[in-house]
PDB file of C-alpha atoms in Angstrom:
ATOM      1  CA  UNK A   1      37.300  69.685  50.062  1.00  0.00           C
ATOM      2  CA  UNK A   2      37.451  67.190  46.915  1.00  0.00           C
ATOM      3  CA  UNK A   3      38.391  68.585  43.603  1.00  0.00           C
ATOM      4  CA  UNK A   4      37.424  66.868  40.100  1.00  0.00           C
ATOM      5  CA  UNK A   5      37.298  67.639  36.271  1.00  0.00           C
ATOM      6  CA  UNK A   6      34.408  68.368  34.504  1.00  0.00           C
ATOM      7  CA  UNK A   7      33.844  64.436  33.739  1.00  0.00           C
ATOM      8  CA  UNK A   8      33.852  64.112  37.203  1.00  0.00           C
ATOM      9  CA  UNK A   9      36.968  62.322  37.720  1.00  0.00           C
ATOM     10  CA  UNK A  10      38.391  62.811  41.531  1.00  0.00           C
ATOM     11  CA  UNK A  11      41.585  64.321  41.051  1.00  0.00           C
ATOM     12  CA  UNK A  12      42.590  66.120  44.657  1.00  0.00           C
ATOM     13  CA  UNK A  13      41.069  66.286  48.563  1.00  0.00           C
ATOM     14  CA  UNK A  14      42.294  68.420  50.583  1.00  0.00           C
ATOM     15  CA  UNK A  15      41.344  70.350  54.566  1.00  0.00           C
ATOM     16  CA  UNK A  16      40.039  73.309  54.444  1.00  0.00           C
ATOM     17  CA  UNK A  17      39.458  73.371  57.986  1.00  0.00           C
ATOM     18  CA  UNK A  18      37.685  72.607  60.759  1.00  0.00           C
ATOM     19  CA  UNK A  19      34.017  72.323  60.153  1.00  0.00           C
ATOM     20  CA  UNK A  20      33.952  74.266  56.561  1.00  0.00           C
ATOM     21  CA  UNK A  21      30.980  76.315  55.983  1.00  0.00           C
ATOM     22  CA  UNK A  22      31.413  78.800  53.414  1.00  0.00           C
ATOM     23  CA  UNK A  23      33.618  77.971  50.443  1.00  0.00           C
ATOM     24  CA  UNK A  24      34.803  80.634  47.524  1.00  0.00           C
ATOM     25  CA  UNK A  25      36.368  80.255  44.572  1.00  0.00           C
ATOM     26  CA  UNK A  26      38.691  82.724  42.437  1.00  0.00           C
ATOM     27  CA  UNK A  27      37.189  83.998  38.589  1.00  0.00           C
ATOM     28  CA  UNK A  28      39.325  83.632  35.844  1.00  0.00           C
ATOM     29  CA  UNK A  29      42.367  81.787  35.028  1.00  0.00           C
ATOM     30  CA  UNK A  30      45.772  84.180  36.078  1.00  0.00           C
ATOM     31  CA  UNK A  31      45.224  82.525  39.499  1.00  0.00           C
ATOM     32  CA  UNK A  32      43.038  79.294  40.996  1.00  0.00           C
ATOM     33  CA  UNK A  33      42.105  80.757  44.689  1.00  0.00           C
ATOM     34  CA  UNK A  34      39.957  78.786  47.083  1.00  0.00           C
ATOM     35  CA  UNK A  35      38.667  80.902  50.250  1.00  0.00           C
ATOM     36  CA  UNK A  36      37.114  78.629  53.196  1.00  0.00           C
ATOM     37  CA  UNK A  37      35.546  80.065  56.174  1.00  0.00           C
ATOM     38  CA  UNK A  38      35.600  77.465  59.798  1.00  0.00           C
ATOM     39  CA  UNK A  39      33.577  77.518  62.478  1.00  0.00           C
ATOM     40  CA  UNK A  40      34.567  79.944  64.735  1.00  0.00           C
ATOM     41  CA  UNK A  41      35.243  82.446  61.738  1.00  0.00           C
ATOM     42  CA  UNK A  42      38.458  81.115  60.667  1.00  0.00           C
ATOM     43  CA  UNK A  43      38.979  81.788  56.932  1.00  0.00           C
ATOM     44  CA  UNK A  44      41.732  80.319  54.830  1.00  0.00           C
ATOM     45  CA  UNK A  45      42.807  80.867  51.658  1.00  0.00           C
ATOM     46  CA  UNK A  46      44.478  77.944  49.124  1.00  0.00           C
ATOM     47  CA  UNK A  47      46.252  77.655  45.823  1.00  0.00           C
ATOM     48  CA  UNK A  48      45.214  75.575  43.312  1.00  0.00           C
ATOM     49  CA  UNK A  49      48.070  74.719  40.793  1.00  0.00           C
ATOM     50  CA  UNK A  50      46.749  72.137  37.771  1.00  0.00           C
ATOM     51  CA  UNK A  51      48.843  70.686  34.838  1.00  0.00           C
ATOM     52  CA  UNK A  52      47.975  69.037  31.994  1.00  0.00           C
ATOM     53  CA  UNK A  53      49.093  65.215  32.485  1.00  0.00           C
ATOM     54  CA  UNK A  54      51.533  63.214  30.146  1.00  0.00           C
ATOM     55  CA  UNK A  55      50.943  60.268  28.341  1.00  0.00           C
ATOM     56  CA  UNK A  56      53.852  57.824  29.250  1.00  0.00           C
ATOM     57  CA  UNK A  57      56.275  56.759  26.567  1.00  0.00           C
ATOM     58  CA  UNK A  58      55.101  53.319  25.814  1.00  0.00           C
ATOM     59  CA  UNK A  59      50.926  55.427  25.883  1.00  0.00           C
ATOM     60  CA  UNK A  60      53.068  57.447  22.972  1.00  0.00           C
ATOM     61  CA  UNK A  61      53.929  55.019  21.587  1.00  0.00           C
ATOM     62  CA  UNK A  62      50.810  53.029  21.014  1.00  0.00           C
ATOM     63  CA  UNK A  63      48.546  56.258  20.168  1.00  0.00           C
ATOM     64  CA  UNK A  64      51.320  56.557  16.847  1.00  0.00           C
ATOM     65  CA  UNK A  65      50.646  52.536  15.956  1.00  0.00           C
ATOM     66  CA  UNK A  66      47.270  52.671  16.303  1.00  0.00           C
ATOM     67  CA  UNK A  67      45.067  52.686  13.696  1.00  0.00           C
ATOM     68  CA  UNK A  68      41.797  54.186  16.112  1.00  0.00           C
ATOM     69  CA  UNK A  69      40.436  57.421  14.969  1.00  0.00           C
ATOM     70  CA  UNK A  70      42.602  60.084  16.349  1.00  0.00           C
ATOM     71  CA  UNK A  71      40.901  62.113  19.528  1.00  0.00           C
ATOM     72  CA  UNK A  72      43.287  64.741  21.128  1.00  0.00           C
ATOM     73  CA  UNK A  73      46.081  63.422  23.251  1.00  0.00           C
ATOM     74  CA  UNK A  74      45.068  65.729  25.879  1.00  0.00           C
ATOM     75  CA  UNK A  75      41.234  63.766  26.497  1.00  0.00           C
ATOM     76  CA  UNK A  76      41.151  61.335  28.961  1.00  0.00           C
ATOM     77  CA  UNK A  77      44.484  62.390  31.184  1.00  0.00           C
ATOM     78  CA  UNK A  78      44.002  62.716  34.723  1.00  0.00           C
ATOM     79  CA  UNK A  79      45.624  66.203  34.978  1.00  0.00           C
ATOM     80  CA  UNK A  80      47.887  66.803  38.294  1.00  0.00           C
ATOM     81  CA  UNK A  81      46.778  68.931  40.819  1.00  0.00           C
ATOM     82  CA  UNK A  82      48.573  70.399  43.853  1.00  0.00           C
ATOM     83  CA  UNK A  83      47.208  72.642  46.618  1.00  0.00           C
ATOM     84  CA  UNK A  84      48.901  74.968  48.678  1.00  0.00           C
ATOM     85  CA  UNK A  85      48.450  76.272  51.853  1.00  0.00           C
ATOM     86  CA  UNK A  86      48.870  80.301  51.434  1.00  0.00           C
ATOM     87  CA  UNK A  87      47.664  82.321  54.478  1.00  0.00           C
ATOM     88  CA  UNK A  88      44.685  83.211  56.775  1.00  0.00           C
ATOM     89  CA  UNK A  89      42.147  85.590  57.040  1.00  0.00           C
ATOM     90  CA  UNK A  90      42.486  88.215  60.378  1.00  0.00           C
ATOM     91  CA  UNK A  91      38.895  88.828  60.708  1.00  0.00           C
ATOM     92  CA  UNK A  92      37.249  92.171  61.484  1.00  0.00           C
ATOM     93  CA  UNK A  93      36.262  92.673  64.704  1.00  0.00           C
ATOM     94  CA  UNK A  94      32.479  91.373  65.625  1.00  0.00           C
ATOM     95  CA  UNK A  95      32.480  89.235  62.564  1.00  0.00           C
ATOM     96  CA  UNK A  96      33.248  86.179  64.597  1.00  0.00           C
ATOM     97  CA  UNK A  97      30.505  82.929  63.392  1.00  0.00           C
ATOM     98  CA  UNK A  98      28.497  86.199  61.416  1.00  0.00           C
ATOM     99  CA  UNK A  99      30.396  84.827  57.905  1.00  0.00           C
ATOM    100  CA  UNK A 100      27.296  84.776  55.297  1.00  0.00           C
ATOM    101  CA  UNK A 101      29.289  85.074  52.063  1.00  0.00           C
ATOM    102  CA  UNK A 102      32.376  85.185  50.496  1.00  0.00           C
ATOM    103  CA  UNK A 103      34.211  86.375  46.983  1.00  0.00           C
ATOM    104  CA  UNK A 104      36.958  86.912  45.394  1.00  0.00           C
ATOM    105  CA  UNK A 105      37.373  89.945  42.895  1.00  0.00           C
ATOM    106  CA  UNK A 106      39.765  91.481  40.997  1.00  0.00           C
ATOM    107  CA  UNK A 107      39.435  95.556  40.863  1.00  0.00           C
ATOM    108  CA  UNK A 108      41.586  98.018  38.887  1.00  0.00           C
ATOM    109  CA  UNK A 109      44.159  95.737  38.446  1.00  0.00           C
ATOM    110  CA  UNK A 110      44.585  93.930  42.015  1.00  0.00           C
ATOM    111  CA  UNK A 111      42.743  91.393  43.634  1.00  0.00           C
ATOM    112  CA  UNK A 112      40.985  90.940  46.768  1.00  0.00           C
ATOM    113  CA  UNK A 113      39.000  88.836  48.801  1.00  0.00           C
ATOM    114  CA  UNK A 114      35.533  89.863  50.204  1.00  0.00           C
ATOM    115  CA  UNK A 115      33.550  88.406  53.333  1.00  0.00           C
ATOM    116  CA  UNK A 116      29.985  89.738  53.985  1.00  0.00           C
ATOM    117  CA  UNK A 117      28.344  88.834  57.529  1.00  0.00           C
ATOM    118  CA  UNK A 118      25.190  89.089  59.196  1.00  0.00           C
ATOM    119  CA  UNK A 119      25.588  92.283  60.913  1.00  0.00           C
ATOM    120  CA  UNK A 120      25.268  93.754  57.531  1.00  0.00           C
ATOM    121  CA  UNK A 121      29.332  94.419  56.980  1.00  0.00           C
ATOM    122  CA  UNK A 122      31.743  93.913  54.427  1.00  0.00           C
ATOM    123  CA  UNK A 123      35.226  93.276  54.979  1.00  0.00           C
ATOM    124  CA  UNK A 124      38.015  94.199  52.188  1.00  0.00           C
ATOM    125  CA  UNK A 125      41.353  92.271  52.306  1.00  0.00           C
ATOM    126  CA  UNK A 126      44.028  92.932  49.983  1.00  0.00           C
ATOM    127  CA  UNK A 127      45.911  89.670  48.160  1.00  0.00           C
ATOM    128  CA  UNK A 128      48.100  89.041  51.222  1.00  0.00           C
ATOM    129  CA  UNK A 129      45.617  88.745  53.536  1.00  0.00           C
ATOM    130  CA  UNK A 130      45.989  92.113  55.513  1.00  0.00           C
ATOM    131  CA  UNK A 131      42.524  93.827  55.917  1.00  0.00           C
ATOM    132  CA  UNK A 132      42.043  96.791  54.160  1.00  0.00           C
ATOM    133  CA  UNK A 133      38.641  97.993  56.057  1.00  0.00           C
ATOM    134  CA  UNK A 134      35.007  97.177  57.003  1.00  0.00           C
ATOM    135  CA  UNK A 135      31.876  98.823  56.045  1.00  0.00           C
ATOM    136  CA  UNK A 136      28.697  99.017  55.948  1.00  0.00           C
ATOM    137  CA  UNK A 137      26.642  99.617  52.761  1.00  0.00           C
ATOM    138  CA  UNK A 138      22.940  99.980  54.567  1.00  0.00           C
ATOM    139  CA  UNK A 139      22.194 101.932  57.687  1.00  0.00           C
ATOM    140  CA  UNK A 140      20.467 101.064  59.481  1.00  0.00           C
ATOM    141  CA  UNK A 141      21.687  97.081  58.504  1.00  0.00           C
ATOM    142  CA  UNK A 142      18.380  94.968  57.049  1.00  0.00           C
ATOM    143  CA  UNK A 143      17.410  91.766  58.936  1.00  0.00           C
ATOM    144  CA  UNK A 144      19.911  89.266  58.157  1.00  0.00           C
ATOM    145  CA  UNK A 145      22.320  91.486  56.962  1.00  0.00           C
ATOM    146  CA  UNK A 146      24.458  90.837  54.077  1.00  0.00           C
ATOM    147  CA  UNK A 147      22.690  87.793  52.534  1.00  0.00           C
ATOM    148  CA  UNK A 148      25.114  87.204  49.305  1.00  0.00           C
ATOM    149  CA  UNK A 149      27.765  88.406  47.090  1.00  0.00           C
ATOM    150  CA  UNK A 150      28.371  87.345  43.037  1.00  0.00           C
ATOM    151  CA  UNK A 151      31.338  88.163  41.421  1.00  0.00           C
ATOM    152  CA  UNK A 152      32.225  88.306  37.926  1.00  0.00           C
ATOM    153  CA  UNK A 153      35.240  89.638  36.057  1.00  0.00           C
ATOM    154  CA  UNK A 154      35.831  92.745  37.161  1.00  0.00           C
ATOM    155  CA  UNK A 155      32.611  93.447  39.256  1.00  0.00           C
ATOM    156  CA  UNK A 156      30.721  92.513  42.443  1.00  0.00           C
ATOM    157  CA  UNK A 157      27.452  93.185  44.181  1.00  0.00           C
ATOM    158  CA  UNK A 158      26.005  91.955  46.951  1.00  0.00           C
ATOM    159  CA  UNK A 159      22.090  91.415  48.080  1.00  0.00           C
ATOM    160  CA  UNK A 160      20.397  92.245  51.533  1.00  0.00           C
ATOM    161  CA  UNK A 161      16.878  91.377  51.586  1.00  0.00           C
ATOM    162  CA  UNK A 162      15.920  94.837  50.771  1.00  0.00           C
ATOM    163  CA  UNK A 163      19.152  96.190  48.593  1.00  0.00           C
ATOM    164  CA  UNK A 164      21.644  95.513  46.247  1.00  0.00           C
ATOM    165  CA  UNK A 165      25.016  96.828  44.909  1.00  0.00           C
ATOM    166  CA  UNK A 166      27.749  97.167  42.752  1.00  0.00           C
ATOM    167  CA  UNK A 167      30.780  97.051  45.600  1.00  0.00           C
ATOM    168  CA  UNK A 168      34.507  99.086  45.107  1.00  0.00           C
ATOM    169  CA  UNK A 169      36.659  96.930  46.964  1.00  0.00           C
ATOM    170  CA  UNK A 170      39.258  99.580  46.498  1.00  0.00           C
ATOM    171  CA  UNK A 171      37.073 102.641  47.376  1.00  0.00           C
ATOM    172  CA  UNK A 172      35.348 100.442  50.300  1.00  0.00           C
ATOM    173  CA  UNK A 173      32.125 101.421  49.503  1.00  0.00           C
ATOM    174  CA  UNK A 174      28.749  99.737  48.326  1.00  0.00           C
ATOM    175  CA  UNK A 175      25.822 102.581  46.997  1.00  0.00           C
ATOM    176  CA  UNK A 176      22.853 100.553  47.742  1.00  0.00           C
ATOM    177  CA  UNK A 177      20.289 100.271  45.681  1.00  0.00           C
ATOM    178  CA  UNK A 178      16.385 100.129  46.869  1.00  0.00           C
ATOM    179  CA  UNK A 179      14.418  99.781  44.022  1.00  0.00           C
ATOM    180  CA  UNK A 180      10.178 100.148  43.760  1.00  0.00           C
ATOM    181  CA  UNK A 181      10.370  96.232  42.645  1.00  0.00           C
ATOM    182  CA  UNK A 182      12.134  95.356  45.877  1.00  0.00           C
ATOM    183  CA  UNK A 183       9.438  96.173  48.122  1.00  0.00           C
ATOM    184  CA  UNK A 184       6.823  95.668  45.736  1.00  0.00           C
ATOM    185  CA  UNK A 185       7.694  92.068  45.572  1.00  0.00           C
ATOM    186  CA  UNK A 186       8.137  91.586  49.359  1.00  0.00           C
ATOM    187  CA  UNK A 187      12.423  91.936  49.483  1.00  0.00           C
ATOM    188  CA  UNK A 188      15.217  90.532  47.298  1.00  0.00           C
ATOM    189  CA  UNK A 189      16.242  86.828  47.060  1.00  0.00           C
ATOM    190  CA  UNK A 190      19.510  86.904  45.185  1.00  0.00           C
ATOM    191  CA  UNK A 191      20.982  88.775  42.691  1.00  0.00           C
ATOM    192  CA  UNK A 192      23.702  88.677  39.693  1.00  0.00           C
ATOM    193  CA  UNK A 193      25.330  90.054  36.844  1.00  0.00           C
ATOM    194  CA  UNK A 194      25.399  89.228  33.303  1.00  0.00           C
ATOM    195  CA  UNK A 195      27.919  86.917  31.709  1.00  0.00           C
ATOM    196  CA  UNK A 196      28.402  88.871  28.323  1.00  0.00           C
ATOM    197  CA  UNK A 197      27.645  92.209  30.277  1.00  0.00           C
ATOM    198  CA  UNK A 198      28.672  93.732  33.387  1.00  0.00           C
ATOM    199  CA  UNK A 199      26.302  96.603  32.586  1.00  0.00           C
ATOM    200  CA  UNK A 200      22.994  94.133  33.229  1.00  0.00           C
ATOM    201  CA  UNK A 201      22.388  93.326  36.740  1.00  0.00           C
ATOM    202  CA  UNK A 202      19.277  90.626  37.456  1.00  0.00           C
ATOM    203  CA  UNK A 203      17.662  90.352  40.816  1.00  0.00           C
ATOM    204  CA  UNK A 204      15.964  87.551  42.139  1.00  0.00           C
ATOM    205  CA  UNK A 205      12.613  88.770  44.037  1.00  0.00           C
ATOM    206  CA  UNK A 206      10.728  87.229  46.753  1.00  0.00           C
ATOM    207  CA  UNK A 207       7.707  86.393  44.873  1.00  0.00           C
ATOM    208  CA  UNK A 208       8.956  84.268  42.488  1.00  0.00           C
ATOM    209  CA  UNK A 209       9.880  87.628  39.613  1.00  0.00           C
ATOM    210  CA  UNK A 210      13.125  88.266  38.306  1.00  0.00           C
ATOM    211  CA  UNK A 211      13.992  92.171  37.598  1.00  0.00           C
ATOM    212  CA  UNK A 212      16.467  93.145  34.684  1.00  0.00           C
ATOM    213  CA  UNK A 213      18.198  96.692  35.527  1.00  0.00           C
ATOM    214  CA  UNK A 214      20.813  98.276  33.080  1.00  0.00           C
ATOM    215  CA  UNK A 215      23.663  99.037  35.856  1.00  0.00           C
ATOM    216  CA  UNK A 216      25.808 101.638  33.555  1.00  0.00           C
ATOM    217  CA  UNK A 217      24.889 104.094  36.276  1.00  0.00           C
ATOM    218  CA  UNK A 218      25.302 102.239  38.999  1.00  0.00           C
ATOM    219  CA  UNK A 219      23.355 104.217  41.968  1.00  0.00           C
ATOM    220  CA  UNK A 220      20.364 104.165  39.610  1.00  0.00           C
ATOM    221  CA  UNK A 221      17.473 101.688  39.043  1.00  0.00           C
ATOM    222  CA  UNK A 222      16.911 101.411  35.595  1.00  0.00           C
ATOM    223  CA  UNK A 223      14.465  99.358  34.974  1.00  0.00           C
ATOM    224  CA  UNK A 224      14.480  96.674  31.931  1.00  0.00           C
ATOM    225  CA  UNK A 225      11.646  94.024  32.543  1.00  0.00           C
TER     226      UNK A 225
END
């Protein structure tokens, strides 16, 4: 994995592992978390510790004598990164090579990291890694199974090609929701939640639409537009 800044300056490469094909990445800033999942359904999880860089004494020195317009001393320095190793994933049993998704999400007040697979299950695991349960949200599982997860500050849902829903990682459950639009429009593509509004949830629909549901009740499709 390669990290860089928003300019798109390289600043830190790292090893995930072994043939890397799922990556996931922590929201918000209390702590930078980076999940990877391996071939062979090996998932790792990495800390990401950034500082603001320094300008050297004699850089100081110079930005006081000159007579340039005066930017922020903070633009333009390469900031230092470090990554640490901090512990793997003990997979479920039968979710071996079945990884679809992955997210990290923080829940009244603790954090936890999610992995969907194909069979149509979720795994919980609390912060240090130990797994807290599997589940399944849909019974019988859709084709595919789990297709996706989104997280945003303090919620998560995840998308089968004929559901969606809002998922407790500490209650280990997942209400799905199978709204008229879903089949109407041949399945679900993807799905997300508002920026500004954890209340809005938008789903992406096979033929090309995009539904808008108001998710304050969240076993209920309340249609928008």
């Amino acid at each position: 994995a390669v990290l860089y800044t928003p300019t798109g300056v390289r600043v830190k490469e790292f090893q995930l592992g072994h043939g890397t094909t799922q990556i996931a990445t922590s929201v918000g800033q209390d702590e930078h978390l980076i999940l990877g999942a391996s071939t062979g359904g090996f998932v790792s999880c990495h800390v990401i510790r950034v500082r603001q860089g320094r300008l050297s004494q004699s850089e100081r020195q110079a930005r006081r004598n000159s007579t340039d317009e005066r930017i922020s001393q903070y633009l333009g320095v390469t900031p230092n990164v470090s990554v640490v190793a901090d512990q793997s994933l003990e997979l479920a049993a039968g979710t071996t090579e079945l990884i679809t998704d992955m997210a990290v999400t923080t829940q009244r007040g603790s954090k936890h990291f999610v992995v969907a697979d194909s069979e149509g299950g979720i795994s919980v695991y609390a912060r240090n890694g130990t797994l807290r349960g599997r589940f399944f949200p849909e019974r019988p599982s859709a084709p595919g199974g789990i297709r996706g997860l989104y997280a945003t500050f303090g919620a998560l849902v995840f998308w089968s090609s004929s559901a969606v829903g809002f998922v407790s990682a500490p209650g280990l459950s997942a209400p799905p929701l199978r709204c008229a639009e879903f089949s109407a429009a041949g399945g679900v593509a993807s799905a997300g939640i508002d920026a500004t509004s954890s209340n809005r949830l938008y789903v992406a629909l096979n033929d090309g639409s995009v539904a808008s549901y108001n998710a304050k009740d969240r076993d209920q499709c309340n249609f928008e537009m």
